mmCIF file with all atom_site columns, C-alpha atoms in Angstrom:
data_model
loop_
_atom_site.group_PDB
_atom_site.id
_atom_site.type_symbol
_atom_site.label_atom_id
_atom_site.label_alt_id
_atom_site.label_comp_id
_atom_site.label_asym_id
_atom_site.label_entity_id
_atom_site.label_seq_id
_atom_site.pdbx_PDB_ins_code
_atom_site.Cartn_x
_atom_site.Cartn_y
_atom_site.Cartn_z
_atom_site.occupancy
_atom_site.B_iso_or_equiv
_atom_site.pdbx_formal_charge
_atom_site.auth_seq_id
_atom_site.auth_comp_id
_atom_site.auth_asym_id
_atom_site.auth_atom_id
_atom_site.pdbx_PDB_model_num
ATOM 1   C CA . MET A 1 1   ? 22.693  70.218 61.930 1.00 0.00 ? 1   MET A CA 1
ATOM 2   C CA . VAL A 1 2   ? 22.531  69.264 65.573 1.00 0.00 ? 2   VAL A CA 1
ATOM 3   C CA . LEU A 1 3   ? 25.117  66.488 66.277 1.00 0.00 ? 3   LEU A CA 1
ATOM 4   C CA . SER A 1 4   ? 22.575  64.276 68.052 1.00 0.00 ? 4   SER A CA 1
ATOM 5   C CA . ALA A 1 5   ? 20.313  64.351 64.986 1.00 0.00 ? 5   ALA A CA 1
ATOM 6   C CA . ILE A 1 6   ? 22.795  62.265 62.989 1.00 0.00 ? 6   ILE A CA 1
ATOM 7   C CA . PHE A 1 7   ? 22.407  59.393 65.461 1.00 0.00 ? 7   PHE A CA 1
ATOM 8   C CA . VAL A 1 8   ? 18.593  59.309 65.519 1.00 0.00 ? 8   VAL A CA 1
ATOM 9   C CA . CYS A 1 9   ? 16.003  57.810 63.225 1.00 0.00 ? 9   CYS A CA 1
ATOM 10  C CA . HIS A 1 10  ? 12.462  59.098 63.016 1.00 0.00 ? 10  HIS A CA 1
ATOM 11  C CA . ALA A 1 11  ? 9.579   57.106 64.499 1.00 0.00 ? 11  ALA A CA 1
ATOM 12  C CA . GLU A 1 12  ? 8.142   56.400 61.089 1.00 0.00 ? 12  GLU A CA 1
ATOM 13  C CA . LEU A 1 13  ? 11.393  54.592 59.889 1.00 0.00 ? 13  LEU A CA 1
ATOM 14  C CA . ASN A 1 14  ? 11.497  52.722 63.185 1.00 0.00 ? 14  ASN A CA 1
ATOM 15  C CA . ALA A 1 15  ? 7.880   51.609 62.837 1.00 0.00 ? 15  ALA A CA 1
ATOM 16  C CA . ILE A 1 16  ? 8.249   50.519 59.202 1.00 0.00 ? 16  ILE A CA 1
ATOM 17  C CA . LEU A 1 17  ? 11.513  48.582 59.814 1.00 0.00 ? 17  LEU A CA 1
ATOM 18  C CA . ASN A 1 18  ? 10.228  46.984 62.965 1.00 0.00 ? 18  ASN A CA 1
ATOM 19  C CA . LYS A 1 19  ? 6.694   45.887 61.716 1.00 0.00 ? 19  LYS A CA 1
ATOM 20  C CA . ASN A 1 20  ? 5.206   42.617 62.927 1.00 0.00 ? 20  ASN A CA 1
ATOM 21  C CA . SER A 1 21  ? 4.058   41.387 59.477 1.00 0.00 ? 21  SER A CA 1
ATOM 22  C CA . ALA A 1 22  ? 5.467   40.788 56.041 1.00 0.00 ? 22  ALA A CA 1
ATOM 23  C CA . ASP A 1 23  ? 4.658   44.291 54.871 1.00 0.00 ? 23  ASP A CA 1
ATOM 24  C CA . VAL A 1 24  ? 2.615   47.393 55.838 1.00 0.00 ? 24  VAL A CA 1
ATOM 25  C CA . LYS A 1 25  ? 0.898   47.771 52.484 1.00 0.00 ? 25  LYS A CA 1
ATOM 26  C CA . ASN A 1 26  ? -2.599  49.450 52.861 1.00 0.00 ? 26  ASN A CA 1
ATOM 27  C CA . CYS A 1 27  ? -1.939  50.054 56.608 1.00 0.00 ? 27  CYS A CA 1
ATOM 28  C CA . THR A 1 28  ? -2.436  53.168 58.647 1.00 0.00 ? 28  THR A CA 1
ATOM 29  C CA . ILE A 1 29  ? 0.441   54.726 60.555 1.00 0.00 ? 29  ILE A CA 1
ATOM 30  C CA . TYR A 1 30  ? -0.111  56.700 63.748 1.00 0.00 ? 30  TYR A CA 1
ATOM 31  C CA . VAL A 1 31  ? 2.519   59.410 64.550 1.00 0.00 ? 31  VAL A CA 1
ATOM 32  C CA . ALA A 1 32  ? 2.884   62.145 67.042 1.00 0.00 ? 32  ALA A CA 1
ATOM 33  C CA . LEU A 1 33  ? 4.134   64.778 64.543 1.00 0.00 ? 33  LEU A CA 1
ATOM 34  C CA . PHE A 1 34  ? 3.194   65.224 60.897 1.00 0.00 ? 34  PHE A CA 1
ATOM 35  C CA . PRO A 1 35  ? 5.914   63.295 58.932 1.00 0.00 ? 35  PRO A CA 1
ATOM 36  C CA . CYS A 1 36  ? 8.762   65.134 57.240 1.00 0.00 ? 36  CYS A CA 1
ATOM 37  C CA . ASN A 1 37  ? 9.507   64.793 53.567 1.00 0.00 ? 37  ASN A CA 1
ATOM 38  C CA . GLU A 1 38  ? 11.963  61.984 54.081 1.00 0.00 ? 38  GLU A CA 1
ATOM 39  C CA . CYS A 1 39  ? 9.518   59.983 56.176 1.00 0.00 ? 39  CYS A CA 1
ATOM 40  C CA . ALA A 1 40  ? 6.818   60.714 53.608 1.00 0.00 ? 40  ALA A CA 1
ATOM 41  C CA . LYS A 1 41  ? 8.988   58.990 51.009 1.00 0.00 ? 41  LYS A CA 1
ATOM 42  C CA . LEU A 1 42  ? 9.287   55.931 53.260 1.00 0.00 ? 42  LEU A CA 1
ATOM 43  C CA . ILE A 1 43  ? 5.562   55.946 53.990 1.00 0.00 ? 43  ILE A CA 1
ATOM 44  C CA . ILE A 1 44  ? 4.810   56.062 50.212 1.00 0.00 ? 44  ILE A CA 1
ATOM 45  C CA . GLN A 1 45  ? 7.361   53.356 49.280 1.00 0.00 ? 45  GLN A CA 1
ATOM 46  C CA . SER A 1 46  ? 6.142   51.087 51.996 1.00 0.00 ? 46  SER A CA 1
ATOM 47  C CA . GLY A 1 47  ? 2.527   51.217 50.727 1.00 0.00 ? 47  GLY A CA 1
ATOM 48  C CA . ILE A 1 48  ? 1.021   52.813 53.804 1.00 0.00 ? 48  ILE A CA 1
ATOM 49  C CA . ARG A 1 49  ? -2.302  54.376 52.768 1.00 0.00 ? 49  ARG A CA 1
ATOM 50  C CA . GLU A 1 50  ? -3.075  56.725 55.681 1.00 0.00 ? 50  GLU A CA 1
ATOM 51  C CA . VAL A 1 51  ? -1.245  58.804 58.179 1.00 0.00 ? 51  VAL A CA 1
ATOM 52  C CA . ILE A 1 52  ? -2.893  59.888 61.399 1.00 0.00 ? 52  ILE A CA 1
ATOM 53  C CA . PHE A 1 53  ? -0.950  62.494 63.322 1.00 0.00 ? 53  PHE A CA 1
ATOM 54  C CA . VAL A 1 54  ? -1.433  64.444 66.572 1.00 0.00 ? 54  VAL A CA 1
ATOM 55  C CA . SER A 1 55  ? 0.551   67.639 65.899 1.00 0.00 ? 55  SER A CA 1
ATOM 56  C CA . ASP A 1 56  ? 1.353   69.669 62.819 1.00 0.00 ? 56  ASP A CA 1
ATOM 57  C CA . LYS A 1 57  ? 3.417   72.287 64.651 1.00 0.00 ? 57  LYS A CA 1
ATOM 58  C CA . TYR A 1 58  ? 5.999   72.552 61.760 1.00 0.00 ? 58  TYR A CA 1
ATOM 59  C CA . HIS A 1 59  ? 3.247   72.899 59.173 1.00 0.00 ? 59  HIS A CA 1
ATOM 60  C CA . ASP A 1 60  ? 4.847   75.811 57.181 1.00 0.00 ? 60  ASP A CA 1
ATOM 61  C CA . ILE A 1 61  ? 8.540   74.683 57.065 1.00 0.00 ? 61  ILE A CA 1
ATOM 62  C CA . PRO A 1 62  ? 9.645   73.551 53.640 1.00 0.00 ? 62  PRO A CA 1
ATOM 63  C CA . GLU A 1 63  ? 10.037  69.823 54.682 1.00 0.00 ? 63  GLU A CA 1
ATOM 64  C CA . MET A 1 64  ? 6.383   69.673 55.767 1.00 0.00 ? 64  MET A CA 1
ATOM 65  C CA . VAL A 1 65  ? 5.145   71.508 52.585 1.00 0.00 ? 65  VAL A CA 1
ATOM 66  C CA . ALA A 1 66  ? 7.112   68.973 50.462 1.00 0.00 ? 66  ALA A CA 1
ATOM 67  C CA . SER A 1 67  ? 5.733   66.088 52.544 1.00 0.00 ? 67  SER A CA 1
ATOM 68  C CA . ARG A 1 68  ? 2.156   67.094 51.967 1.00 0.00 ? 68  ARG A CA 1
ATOM 69  C CA . LYS A 1 69  ? 2.821   67.460 48.216 1.00 0.00 ? 69  LYS A CA 1
ATOM 70  C CA . LEU A 1 70  ? 4.445   63.989 48.129 1.00 0.00 ? 70  LEU A CA 1
ATOM 71  C CA . LEU A 1 71  ? 1.640   62.335 50.088 1.00 0.00 ? 71  LEU A CA 1
ATOM 72  C CA . ASP A 1 72  ? -0.973  64.058 47.863 1.00 0.00 ? 72  ASP A CA 1
ATOM 73  C CA . MET A 1 73  ? 0.669   62.967 44.716 1.00 0.00 ? 73  MET A CA 1
ATOM 74  C CA . ALA A 1 74  ? 0.833   59.388 45.915 1.00 0.00 ? 74  ALA A CA 1
ATOM 75  C CA . GLY A 1 75  ? -2.737  59.370 47.135 1.00 0.00 ? 75  GLY A CA 1
ATOM 76  C CA . VAL A 1 76  ? -1.813  58.788 50.773 1.00 0.00 ? 76  VAL A CA 1
ATOM 77  C CA . LYS A 1 77  ? -4.463  60.218 53.035 1.00 0.00 ? 77  LYS A CA 1
ATOM 78  C CA . TYR A 1 78  ? -3.584  62.097 56.155 1.00 0.00 ? 78  TYR A CA 1
ATOM 79  C CA . ARG A 1 79  ? -5.628  63.624 59.043 1.00 0.00 ? 79  ARG A CA 1
ATOM 80  C CA . GLN A 1 80  ? -5.036  65.091 62.460 1.00 0.00 ? 80  GLN A CA 1
ATOM 81  C CA . PHE A 1 81  ? -6.170  62.965 65.453 1.00 0.00 ? 81  PHE A CA 1
ATOM 82  C CA . GLN A 1 82  ? -8.711  64.933 67.537 1.00 0.00 ? 82  GLN A CA 1
ATOM 83  C CA . PRO A 1 83  ? -8.668  63.363 71.042 1.00 0.00 ? 83  PRO A CA 1
ATOM 84  C CA . LYS A 1 84  ? -11.731 63.685 73.324 1.00 0.00 ? 84  LYS A CA 1
ATOM 85  C CA . SER A 1 85  ? -9.496  64.410 76.207 1.00 0.00 ? 85  SER A CA 1
ATOM 86  C CA . LYS A 1 86  ? -6.223  66.370 76.317 1.00 0.00 ? 86  LYS A CA 1
ATOM 87  C CA . GLN A 1 87  ? -4.469  64.104 78.767 1.00 0.00 ? 87  GLN A CA 1
ATOM 88  C CA . ILE A 1 88  ? -4.243  60.485 79.930 1.00 0.00 ? 88  ILE A CA 1
ATOM 89  C CA . VAL A 1 89  ? -3.826  59.818 83.591 1.00 0.00 ? 89  VAL A CA 1
ATOM 90  C CA . ILE A 1 90  ? -2.303  56.576 84.884 1.00 0.00 ? 90  ILE A CA 1
ATOM 91  C CA . ASP A 1 91  ? -3.230  55.841 88.477 1.00 0.00 ? 91  ASP A CA 1
ATOM 92  C CA . PHE A 1 92  ? -0.343  53.715 89.775 1.00 0.00 ? 92  PHE A CA 1
ATOM 93  C CA . ALA A 1 93  ? -1.908  53.436 93.152 1.00 0.00 ? 93  ALA A CA 1
ATOM 94  C CA . ALA A 1 94  ? -4.882  51.621 91.579 1.00 0.00 ? 94  ALA A CA 1
ATOM 95  C CA . ILE A 1 95  ? -2.482  49.140 89.932 1.00 0.00 ? 95  ILE A CA 1
ATOM 96  C CA . ASP A 1 96  ? -1.237  48.009 93.447 1.00 0.00 ? 96  ASP A CA 1
ATOM 97  C CA . GLY A 1 97  ? -4.791  47.613 94.619 1.00 0.00 ? 97  GLY A CA 1
ATOM 98  C CA . LYS A 1 98  ? -6.692  44.407 94.876 1.00 0.00 ? 98  LYS A CA 1
ATOM 99  C CA . PRO A 1 99  ? -7.863  43.121 91.520 1.00 0.00 ? 99  PRO A CA 1
ATOM 100 C CA . PRO A 1 100 ? -11.577 42.653 90.952 1.00 0.00 ? 100 PRO A CA 1
ATOM 101 C CA . ASN A 1 101 ? -12.999 39.182 91.386 1.00 0.00 ? 101 ASN A CA 1
ATOM 102 C CA . PRO A 1 102 ? -13.946 38.055 87.796 1.00 0.00 ? 102 PRO A CA 1
ATOM 103 C CA . LEU A 1 103 ? -16.293 35.403 89.165 1.00 0.00 ? 103 LEU A CA 1
ATOM 104 C CA . LYS A 1 104 ? -18.311 37.812 91.269 1.00 0.00 ? 104 LYS A CA 1
ATOM 105 C CA . SER A 1 105 ? -20.420 38.950 88.238 1.00 0.00 ? 105 SER A CA 1
ATOM 106 C CA . ILE A 1 106 ? -21.226 35.322 87.306 1.00 0.00 ? 106 ILE A CA 1
ATOM 107 C CA . ALA A 1 107 ? -21.726 33.848 90.781 1.00 0.00 ? 107 ALA A CA 1
ATOM 108 C CA . SER A 1 108 ? -25.167 32.554 91.569 1.00 0.00 ? 108 SER A CA 1
ATOM 109 C CA . PRO A 1 109 ? -27.205 34.534 93.996 1.00 0.00 ? 109 PRO A CA 1
#
């Protein structure tokens, strides 16, 4: 095990523990990577009903095989997110520009 791994929690655990509601029952969780078997257990126990992930690059490793089995047995749906674009660009120069006048569109002619 890599030493740094013992000091890190996965995003799924962090999201479930830091929720902004009483619980996450029947919610959807959005994650970058398909959840490992340990995170699948947390997802199932918390009552989350759907997992939407971006990448399944570890699809064939035992932890992911086990995760799919666990999610399937618990009836938790999962699907890969298919973005329309492969990147998001943030134009910081535009942020410093002059804001549009919100009254311009409703001003009388």
